[in-house]
GROMACS .gro file of C-alpha atoms in nm:
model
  405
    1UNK     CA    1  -3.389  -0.576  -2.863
    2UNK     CA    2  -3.171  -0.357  -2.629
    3UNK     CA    3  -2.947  -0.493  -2.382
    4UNK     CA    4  -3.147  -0.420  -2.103
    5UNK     CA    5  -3.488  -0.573  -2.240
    6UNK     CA    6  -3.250  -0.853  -2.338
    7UNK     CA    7  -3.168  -0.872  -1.984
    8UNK     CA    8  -3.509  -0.867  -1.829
    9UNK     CA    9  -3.594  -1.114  -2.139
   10UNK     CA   10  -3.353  -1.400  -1.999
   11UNK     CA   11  -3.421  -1.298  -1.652
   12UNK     CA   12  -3.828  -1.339  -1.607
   13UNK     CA   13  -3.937  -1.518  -1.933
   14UNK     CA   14  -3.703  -1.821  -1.917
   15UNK     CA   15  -3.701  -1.842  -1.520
   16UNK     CA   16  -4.064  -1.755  -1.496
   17UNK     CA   17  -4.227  -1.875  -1.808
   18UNK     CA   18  -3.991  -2.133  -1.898
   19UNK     CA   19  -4.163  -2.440  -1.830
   20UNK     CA   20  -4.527  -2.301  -1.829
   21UNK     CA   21  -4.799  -2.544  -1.894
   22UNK     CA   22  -4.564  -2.822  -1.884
   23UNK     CA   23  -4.500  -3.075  -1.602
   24UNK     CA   24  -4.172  -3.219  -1.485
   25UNK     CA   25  -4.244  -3.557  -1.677
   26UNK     CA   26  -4.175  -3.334  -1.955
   27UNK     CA   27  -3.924  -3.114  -1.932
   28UNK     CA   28  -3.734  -3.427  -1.839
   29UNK     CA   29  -3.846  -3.609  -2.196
   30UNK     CA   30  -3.785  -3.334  -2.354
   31UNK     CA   31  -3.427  -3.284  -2.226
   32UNK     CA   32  -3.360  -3.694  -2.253
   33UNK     CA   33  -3.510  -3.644  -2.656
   34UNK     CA   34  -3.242  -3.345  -2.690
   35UNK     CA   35  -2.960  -3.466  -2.544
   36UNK     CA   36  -3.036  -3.833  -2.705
   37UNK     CA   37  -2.734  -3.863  -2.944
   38UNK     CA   38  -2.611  -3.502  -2.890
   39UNK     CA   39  -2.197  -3.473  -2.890
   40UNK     CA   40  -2.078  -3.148  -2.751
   41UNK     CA   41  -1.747  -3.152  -2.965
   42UNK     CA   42  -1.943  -3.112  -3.246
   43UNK     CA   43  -2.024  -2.742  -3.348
   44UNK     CA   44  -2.382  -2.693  -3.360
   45UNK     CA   45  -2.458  -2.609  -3.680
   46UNK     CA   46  -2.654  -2.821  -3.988
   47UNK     CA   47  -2.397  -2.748  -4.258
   48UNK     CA   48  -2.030  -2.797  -4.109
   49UNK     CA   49  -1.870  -2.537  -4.390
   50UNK     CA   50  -2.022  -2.298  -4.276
   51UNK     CA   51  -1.912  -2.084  -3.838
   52UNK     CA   52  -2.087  -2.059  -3.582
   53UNK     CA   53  -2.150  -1.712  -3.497
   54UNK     CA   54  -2.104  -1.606  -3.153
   55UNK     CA   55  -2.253  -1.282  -3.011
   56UNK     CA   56  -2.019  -1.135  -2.713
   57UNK     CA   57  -2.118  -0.845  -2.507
   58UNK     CA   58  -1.936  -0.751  -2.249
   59UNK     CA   59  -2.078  -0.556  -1.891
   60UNK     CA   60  -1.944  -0.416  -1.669
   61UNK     CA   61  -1.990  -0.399  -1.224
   62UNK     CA   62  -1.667  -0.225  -1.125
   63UNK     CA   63  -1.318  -0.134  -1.202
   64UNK     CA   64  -1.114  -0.259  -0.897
   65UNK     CA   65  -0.793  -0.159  -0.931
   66UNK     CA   66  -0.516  -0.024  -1.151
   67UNK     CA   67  -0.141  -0.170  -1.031
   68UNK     CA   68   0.092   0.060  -1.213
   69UNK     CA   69   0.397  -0.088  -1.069
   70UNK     CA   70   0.292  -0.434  -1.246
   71UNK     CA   71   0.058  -0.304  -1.514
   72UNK     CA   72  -0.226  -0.466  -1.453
   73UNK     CA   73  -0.577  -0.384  -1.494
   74UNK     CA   74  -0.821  -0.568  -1.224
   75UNK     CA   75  -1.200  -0.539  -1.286
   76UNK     CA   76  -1.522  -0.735  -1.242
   77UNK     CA   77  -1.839  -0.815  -1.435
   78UNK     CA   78  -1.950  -1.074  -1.672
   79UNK     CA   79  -1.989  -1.204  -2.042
   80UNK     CA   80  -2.304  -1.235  -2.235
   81UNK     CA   81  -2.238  -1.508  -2.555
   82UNK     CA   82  -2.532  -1.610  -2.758
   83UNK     CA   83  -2.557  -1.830  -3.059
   84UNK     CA   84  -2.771  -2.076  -3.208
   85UNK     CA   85  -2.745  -2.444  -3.116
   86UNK     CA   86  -2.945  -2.626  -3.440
   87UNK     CA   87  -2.908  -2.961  -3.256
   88UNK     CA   88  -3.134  -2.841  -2.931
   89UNK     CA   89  -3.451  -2.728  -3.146
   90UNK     CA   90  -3.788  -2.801  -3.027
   91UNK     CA   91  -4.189  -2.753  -3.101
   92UNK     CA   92  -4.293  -2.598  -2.818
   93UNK     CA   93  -4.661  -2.587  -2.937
   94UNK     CA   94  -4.695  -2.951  -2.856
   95UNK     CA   95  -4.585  -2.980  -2.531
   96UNK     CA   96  -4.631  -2.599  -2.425
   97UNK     CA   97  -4.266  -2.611  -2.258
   98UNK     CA   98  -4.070  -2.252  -2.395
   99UNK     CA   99  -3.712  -2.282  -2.252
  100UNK     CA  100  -3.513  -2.540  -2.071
  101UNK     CA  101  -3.165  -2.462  -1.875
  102UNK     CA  102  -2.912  -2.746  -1.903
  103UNK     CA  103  -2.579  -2.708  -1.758
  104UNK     CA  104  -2.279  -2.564  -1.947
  105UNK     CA  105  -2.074  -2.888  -1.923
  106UNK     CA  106  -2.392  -3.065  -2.075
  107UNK     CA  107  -2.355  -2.883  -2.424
  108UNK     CA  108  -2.104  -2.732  -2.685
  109UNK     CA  109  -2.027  -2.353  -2.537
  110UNK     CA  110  -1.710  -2.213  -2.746
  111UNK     CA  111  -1.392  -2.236  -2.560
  112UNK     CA  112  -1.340  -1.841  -2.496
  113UNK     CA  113  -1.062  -1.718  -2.329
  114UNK     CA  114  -0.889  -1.426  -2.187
  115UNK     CA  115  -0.568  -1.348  -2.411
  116UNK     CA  116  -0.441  -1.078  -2.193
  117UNK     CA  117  -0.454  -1.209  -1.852
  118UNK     CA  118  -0.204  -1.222  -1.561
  119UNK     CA  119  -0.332  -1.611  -1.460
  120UNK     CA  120  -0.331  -1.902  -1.688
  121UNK     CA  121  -0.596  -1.981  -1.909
  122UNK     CA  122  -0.902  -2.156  -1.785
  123UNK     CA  123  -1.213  -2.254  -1.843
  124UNK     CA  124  -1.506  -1.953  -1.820
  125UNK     CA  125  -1.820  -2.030  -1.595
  126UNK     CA  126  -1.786  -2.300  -1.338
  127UNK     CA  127  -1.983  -2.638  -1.308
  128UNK     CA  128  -2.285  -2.458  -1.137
  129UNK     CA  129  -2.361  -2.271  -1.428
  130UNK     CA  130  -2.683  -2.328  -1.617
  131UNK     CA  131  -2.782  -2.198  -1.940
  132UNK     CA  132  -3.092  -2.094  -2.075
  133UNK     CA  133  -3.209  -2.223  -2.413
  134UNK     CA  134  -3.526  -2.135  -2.610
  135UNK     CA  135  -3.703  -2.361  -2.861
  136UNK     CA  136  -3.552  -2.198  -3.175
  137UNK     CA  137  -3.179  -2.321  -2.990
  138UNK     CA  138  -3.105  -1.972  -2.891
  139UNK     CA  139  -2.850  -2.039  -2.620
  140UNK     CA  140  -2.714  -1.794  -2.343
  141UNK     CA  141  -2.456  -1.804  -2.138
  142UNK     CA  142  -2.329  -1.503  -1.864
  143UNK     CA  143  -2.022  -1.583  -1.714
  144UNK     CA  144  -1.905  -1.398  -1.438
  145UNK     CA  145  -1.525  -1.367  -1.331
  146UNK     CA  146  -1.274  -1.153  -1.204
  147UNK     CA  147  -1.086  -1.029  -1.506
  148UNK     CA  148  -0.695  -0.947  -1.439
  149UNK     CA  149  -0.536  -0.774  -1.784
  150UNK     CA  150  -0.213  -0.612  -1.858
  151UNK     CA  151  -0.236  -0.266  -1.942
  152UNK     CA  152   0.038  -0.094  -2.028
  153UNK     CA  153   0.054   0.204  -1.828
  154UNK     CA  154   0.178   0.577  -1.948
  155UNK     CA  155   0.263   0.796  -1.679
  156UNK     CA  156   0.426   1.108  -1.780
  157UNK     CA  157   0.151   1.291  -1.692
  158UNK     CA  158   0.112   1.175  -1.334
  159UNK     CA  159  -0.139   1.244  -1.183
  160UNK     CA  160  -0.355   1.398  -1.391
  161UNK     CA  161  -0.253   1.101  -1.669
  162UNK     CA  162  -0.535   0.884  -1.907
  163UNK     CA  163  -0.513   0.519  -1.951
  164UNK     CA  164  -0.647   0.273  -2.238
  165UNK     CA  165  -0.666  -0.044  -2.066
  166UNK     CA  166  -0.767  -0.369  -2.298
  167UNK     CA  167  -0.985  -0.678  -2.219
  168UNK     CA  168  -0.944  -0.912  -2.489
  169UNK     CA  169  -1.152  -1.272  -2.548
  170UNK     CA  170  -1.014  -1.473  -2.819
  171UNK     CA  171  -1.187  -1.851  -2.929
  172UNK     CA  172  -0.869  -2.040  -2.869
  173UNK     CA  173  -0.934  -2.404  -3.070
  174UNK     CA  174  -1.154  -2.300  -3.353
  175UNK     CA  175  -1.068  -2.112  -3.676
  176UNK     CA  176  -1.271  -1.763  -3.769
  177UNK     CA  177  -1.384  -1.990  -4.023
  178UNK     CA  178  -1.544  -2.207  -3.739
  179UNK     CA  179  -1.601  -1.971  -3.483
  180UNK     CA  180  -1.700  -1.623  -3.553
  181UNK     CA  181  -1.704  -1.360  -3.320
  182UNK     CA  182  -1.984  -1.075  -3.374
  183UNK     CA  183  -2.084  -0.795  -3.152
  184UNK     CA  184  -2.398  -0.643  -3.182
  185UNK     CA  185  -2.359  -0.403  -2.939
  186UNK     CA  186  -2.125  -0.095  -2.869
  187UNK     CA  187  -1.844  -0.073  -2.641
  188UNK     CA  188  -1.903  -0.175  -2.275
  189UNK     CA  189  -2.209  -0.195  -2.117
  190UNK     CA  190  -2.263  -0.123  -1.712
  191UNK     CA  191  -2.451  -0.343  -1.471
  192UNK     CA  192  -2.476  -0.233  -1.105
  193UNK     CA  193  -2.159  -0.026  -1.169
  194UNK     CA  194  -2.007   0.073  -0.863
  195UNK     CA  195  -1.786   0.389  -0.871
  196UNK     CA  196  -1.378   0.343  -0.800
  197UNK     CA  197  -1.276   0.604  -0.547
  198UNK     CA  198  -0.912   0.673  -0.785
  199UNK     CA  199  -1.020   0.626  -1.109
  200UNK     CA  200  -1.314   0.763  -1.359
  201UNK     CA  201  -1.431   0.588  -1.725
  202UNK     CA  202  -1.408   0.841  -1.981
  203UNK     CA  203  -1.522   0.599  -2.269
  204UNK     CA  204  -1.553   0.265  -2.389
  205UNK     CA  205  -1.548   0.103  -2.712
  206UNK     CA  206  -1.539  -0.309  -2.861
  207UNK     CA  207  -1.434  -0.420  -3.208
  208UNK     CA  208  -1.399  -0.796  -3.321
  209UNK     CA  209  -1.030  -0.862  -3.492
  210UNK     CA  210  -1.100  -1.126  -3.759
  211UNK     CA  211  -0.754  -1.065  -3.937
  212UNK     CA  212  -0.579  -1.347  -3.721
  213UNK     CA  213  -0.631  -1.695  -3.823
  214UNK     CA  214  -0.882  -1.717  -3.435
  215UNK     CA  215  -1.145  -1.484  -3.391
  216UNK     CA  216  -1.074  -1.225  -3.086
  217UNK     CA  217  -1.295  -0.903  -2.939
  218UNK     CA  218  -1.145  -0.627  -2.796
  219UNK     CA  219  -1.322  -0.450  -2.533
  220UNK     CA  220  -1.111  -0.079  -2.469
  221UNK     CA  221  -1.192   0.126  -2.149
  222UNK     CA  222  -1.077   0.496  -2.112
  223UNK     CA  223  -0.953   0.582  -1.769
  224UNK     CA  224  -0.855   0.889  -1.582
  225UNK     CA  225  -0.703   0.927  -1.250
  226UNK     CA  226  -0.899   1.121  -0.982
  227UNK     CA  227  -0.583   1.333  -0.883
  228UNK     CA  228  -0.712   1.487  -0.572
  229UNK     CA  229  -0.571   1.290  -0.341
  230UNK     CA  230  -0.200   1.307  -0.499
  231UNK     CA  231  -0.232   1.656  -0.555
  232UNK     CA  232  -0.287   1.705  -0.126
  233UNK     CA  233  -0.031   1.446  -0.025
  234UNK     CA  234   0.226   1.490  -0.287
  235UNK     CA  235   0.223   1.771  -0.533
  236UNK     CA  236   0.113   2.045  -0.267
  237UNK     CA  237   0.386   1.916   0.008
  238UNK     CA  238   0.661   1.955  -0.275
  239UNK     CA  239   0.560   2.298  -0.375
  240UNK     CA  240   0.628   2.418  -0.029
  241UNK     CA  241   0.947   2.239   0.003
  242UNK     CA  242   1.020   2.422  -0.379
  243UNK     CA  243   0.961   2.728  -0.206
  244UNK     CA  244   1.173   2.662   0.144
  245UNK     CA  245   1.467   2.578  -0.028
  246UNK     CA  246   1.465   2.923  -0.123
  247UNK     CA  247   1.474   3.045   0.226
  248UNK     CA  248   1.846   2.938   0.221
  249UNK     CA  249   1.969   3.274   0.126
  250UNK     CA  250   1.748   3.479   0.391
  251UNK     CA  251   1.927   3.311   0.661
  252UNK     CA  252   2.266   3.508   0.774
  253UNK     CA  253   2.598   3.318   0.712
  254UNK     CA  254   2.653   3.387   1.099
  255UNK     CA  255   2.426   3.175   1.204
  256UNK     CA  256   2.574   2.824   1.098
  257UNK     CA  257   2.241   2.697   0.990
  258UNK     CA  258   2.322   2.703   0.589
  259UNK     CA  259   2.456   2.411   0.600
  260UNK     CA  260   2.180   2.204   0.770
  261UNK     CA  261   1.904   2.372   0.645
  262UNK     CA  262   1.985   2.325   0.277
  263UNK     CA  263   2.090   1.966   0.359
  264UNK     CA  264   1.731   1.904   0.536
  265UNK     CA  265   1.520   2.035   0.205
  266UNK     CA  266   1.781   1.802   0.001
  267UNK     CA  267   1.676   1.481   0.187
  268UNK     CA  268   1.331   1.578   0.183
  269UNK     CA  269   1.287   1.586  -0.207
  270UNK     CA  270   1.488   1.285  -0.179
  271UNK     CA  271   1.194   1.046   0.016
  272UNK     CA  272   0.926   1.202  -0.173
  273UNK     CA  273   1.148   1.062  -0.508
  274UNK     CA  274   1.137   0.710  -0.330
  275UNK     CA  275   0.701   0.772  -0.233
  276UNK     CA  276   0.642   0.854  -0.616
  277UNK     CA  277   0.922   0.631  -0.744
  278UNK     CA  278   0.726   0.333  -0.590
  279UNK     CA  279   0.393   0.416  -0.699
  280UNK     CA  280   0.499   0.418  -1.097
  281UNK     CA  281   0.541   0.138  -1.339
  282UNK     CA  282   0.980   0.043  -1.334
  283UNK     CA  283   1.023   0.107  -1.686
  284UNK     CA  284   1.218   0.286  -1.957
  285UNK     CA  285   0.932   0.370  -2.157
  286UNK     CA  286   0.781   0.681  -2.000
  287UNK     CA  287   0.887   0.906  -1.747
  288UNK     CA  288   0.689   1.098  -1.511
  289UNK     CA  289   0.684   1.457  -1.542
  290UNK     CA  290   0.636   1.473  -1.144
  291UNK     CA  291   0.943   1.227  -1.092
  292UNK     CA  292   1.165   1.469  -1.351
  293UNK     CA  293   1.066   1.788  -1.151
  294UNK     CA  294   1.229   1.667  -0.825
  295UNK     CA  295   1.536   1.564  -0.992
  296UNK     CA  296   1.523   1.904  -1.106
  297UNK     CA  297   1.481   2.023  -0.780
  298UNK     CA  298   1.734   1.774  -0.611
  299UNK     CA  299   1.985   1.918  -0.876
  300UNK     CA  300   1.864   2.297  -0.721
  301UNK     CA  301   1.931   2.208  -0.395
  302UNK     CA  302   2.254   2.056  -0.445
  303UNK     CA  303   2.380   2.357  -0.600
  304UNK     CA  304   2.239   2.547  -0.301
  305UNK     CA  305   2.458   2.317  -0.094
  306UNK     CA  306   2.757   2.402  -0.312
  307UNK     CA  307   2.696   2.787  -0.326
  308UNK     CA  308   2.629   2.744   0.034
  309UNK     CA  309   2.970   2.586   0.095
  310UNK     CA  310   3.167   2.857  -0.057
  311UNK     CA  311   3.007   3.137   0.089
  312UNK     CA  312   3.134   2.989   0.445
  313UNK     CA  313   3.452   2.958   0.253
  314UNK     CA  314   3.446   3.320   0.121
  315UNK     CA  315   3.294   3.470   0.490
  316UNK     CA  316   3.608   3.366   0.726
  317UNK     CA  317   3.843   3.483   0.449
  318UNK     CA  318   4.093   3.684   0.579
  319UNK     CA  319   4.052   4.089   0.543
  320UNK     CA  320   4.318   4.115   0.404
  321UNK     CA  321   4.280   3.885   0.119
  322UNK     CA  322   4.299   4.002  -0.186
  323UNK     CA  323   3.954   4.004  -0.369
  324UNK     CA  324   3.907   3.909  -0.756
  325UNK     CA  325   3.711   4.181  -0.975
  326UNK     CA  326   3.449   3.921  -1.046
  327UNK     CA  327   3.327   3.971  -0.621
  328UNK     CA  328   3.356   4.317  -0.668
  329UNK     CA  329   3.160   4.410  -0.943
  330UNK     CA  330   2.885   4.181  -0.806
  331UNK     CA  331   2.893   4.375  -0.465
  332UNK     CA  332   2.864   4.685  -0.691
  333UNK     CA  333   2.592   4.536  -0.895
  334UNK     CA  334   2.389   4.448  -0.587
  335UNK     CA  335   2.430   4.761  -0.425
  336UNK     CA  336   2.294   4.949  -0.738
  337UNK     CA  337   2.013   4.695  -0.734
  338UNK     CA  338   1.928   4.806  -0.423
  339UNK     CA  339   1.944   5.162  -0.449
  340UNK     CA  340   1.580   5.359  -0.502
  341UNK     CA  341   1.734   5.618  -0.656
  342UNK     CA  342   1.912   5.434  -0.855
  343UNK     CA  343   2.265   5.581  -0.828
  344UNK     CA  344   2.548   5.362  -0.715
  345UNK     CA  345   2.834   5.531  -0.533
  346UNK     CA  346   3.076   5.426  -0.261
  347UNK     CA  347   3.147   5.659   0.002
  348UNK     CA  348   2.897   5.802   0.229
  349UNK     CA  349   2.915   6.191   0.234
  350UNK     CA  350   2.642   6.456   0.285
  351UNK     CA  351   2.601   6.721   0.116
  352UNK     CA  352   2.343   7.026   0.269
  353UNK     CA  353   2.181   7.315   0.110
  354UNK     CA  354   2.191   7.612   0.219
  355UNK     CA  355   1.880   7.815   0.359
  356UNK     CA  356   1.592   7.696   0.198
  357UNK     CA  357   1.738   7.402  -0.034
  358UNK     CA  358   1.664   7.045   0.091
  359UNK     CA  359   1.939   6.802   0.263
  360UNK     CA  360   2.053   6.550   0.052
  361UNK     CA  361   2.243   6.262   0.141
  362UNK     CA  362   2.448   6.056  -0.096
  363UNK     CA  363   2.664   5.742  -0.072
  364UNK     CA  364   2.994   5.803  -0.218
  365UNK     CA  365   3.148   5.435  -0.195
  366UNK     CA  366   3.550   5.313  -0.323
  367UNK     CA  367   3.621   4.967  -0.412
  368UNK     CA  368   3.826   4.988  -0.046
  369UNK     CA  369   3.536   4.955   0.195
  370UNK     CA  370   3.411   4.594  -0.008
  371UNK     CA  371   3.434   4.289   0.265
  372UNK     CA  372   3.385   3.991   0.263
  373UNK     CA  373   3.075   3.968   0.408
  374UNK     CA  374   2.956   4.230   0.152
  375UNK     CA  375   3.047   3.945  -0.124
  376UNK     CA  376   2.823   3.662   0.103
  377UNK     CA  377   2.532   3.925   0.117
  378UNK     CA  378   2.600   3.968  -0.247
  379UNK     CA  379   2.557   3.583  -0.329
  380UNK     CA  380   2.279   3.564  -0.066
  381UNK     CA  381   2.082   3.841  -0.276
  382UNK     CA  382   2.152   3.721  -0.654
  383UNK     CA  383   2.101   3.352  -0.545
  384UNK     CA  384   1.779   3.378  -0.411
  385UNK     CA  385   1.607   3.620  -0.707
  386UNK     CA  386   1.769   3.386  -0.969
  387UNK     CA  387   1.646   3.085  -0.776
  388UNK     CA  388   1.283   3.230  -0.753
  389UNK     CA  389   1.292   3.315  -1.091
  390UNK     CA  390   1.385   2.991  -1.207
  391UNK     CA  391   1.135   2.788  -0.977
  392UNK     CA  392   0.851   2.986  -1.089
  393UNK     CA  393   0.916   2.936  -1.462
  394UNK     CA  394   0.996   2.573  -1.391
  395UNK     CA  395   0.693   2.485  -1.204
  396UNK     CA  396   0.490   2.698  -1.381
  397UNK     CA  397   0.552   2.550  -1.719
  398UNK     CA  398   0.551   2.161  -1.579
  399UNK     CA  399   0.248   2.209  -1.401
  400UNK     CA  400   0.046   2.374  -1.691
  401UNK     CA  401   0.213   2.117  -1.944
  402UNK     CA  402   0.048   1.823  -1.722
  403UNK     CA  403  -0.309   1.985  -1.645
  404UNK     CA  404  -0.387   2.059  -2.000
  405UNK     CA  405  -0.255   1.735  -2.115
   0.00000   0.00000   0.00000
């Protein structure tokens, strides 16, 4: 029988058909005769060597929440545990009465628990609860809580990371010899499952552990993070900020803005450190490829501030400073860069053909006509390519490394 026969099974033939052909009078006998001498701390099984074998399933209505910052792993739904009570048997061909629903305080249920939860352990079900039974002693029982797990988060990847969260229900008095855990079924079931707007289940699986001295099931749930909305509001936002901190060396030493502007982009990939900072798990364990990127880029725009420094420094330098060879041959460097033609000379001088050859013009430069505001324009040029180039390789290489992860 498949778990959704098994479903309608418990749902129409005990509630509908239960007591059919039968009248109050007894139902009530019946339960009296059952219960007559019946001790729920014994396990209900004829020969006492032998362990009771519990069938958990678990299913699943939603996934409310993943706290990274705490680890924990929030979701609802309910427990399906079956096993045969030998002490509540019956004939039902005598007195045409096919199931009977006592309450779960009234019989022996096995004391399941949640190992890995945030809250203290308690008792499954609630006073209200009543269970189905069938003549053979069939029992079922379908708990429904709020489940709150650890899960121990990995986020290097953020935000296009996987999680393997764990729900695990362990029988916390009884031996495996006494109580046996089975599982009929594979992985995790859905019932009603509503959709969570952040995250998506790739895959579920279950397996029972039997080689502790209790017997515990393991319910495993594959998640991955819907990254749209991070990728608008946080990975987008620092790209452009990536990008304007290169706009540094466009703007003209004159205008006294360096200073400022570079300062402005540093504070800004400062908050958005703090805004992903406090949406990750603070641990040592894993770091998030997204967090190490704007340290990188912090670390960029601090030595823009420092470049940025000197070249006010190096701009109201006297003329007639003396200038190092280093300055120089990175003026002359720059200026060849520059040239189409790809000649560097120093000192403008034009030379014209005669009749019907063309005008040239040529740039005949010495090292005597090199400022100091040829050296800023210099720094202005080199920095920015070498910054570009860097930034693109950088995010280029993170960014693939976490989407194909």
């Amino acid at each position: 029988m498949n778990r959704f026969s098994l479903l309608l099974y418990f749902s129409f033939a005990f509630l509908l058909s239960g007591v059919d052909g039968s009248t109050p009078a007894q139902v009530n006998n019946l339960i009296s005769t059952l219960l007559q001498g019946y001790d729920k701390r014994t396990r209900p099984i004829t020969d006492q060597d032998k362990a009771v074998k519990v069938d958990i399933s678990f299913y699943l209505s939603i996934v409310n929440d993943i706290d990274e910052v705490a680890e924990k792993f929030v979701t609802t739904g309910w427990l399906h545990l079956s096993w045969t009570d030998q002490n509540l048997v019956w004939d039902s061909t005598t007195n045409n009465i096919y199931s009977i629903h006592l309450n779960q305080n009234d019989i022996w249920k096995p004391d399941v628990v949640l190992k890995n939860g945030f809250t203290k352990f308690k008792e499954m079900g609630g006073s209200f609860y009543y269970i189905p039974i069938d003549p053979s002693g069939f029992v079922s029982w379908f708990p429904y809580e709020v489940f709150e797990t650890r899960c121990s988060i990995d986020i290097t990847h953020f935000p296009y990371d996987k999680q393997t969260c764990q729900i695990v229900f362990v029988v916390w008095s009884y031996s495996v010899s006494q109580v046996e855990i089975v599982n009929t079924l594979s992985g995790v079931d859905f019932y009603e499952y509503e959709e969570n707007s952040v995250w998506t289940i790739l895959d579920t699986d279950s397996y029972v552990n039997k080689d502790k001295y209790e017997s515990e099931i393991i319910f495993k749930i594959e998640l991955q993070r819907k990254p749209k909305y991070f990728v608008m509001n946080i990975i987008l936002p620092v790209l452009c900020l990536s990008l304007l901190s290169l706009l540094v060396f466009l703007i003209p030493v004159d205008a006294g803005e360096k200073m400022g502007y570079s300062i402005t982009v540093f504070l800004s990939f400062a908050v958005f450190l703090s805004i992903i900072s406090a949406e990750l798990p603070v641990n040592s364990e894993s770091t998030s490829t997204l967090s190490f990127y704007l340290v990188l880029q912090m670390g960029v725009g601090t030595l823009v501030l420092v470049i940025s420094a000197i070249q006010l420094r190096l701009h109201h330098r006297k003329t007639t400073a003396d200038m190092s060879q280093i300055f120089r041959k990175m003026v002359k460097l720059e200026r060849c860069l520059r040239c189409k033609s790809g000649c560097c000379l120093s000192k403008k001088v034009q030379v014209r053909a005669i009749e019907k050859n063309e005008i040239e013009e040529q740039e005949i430069h010495t090292d005597d006509d090199i400022e100091w505001t040829d050296v800023t324009s210099a720094i202005d040029f080199f920095g920015f390519w070498l910054f570009f180039i860097f930034n693109i390789v950088v995010t280029s290489y993170l960014f693939i490394s976490i989407i194909s992860s």
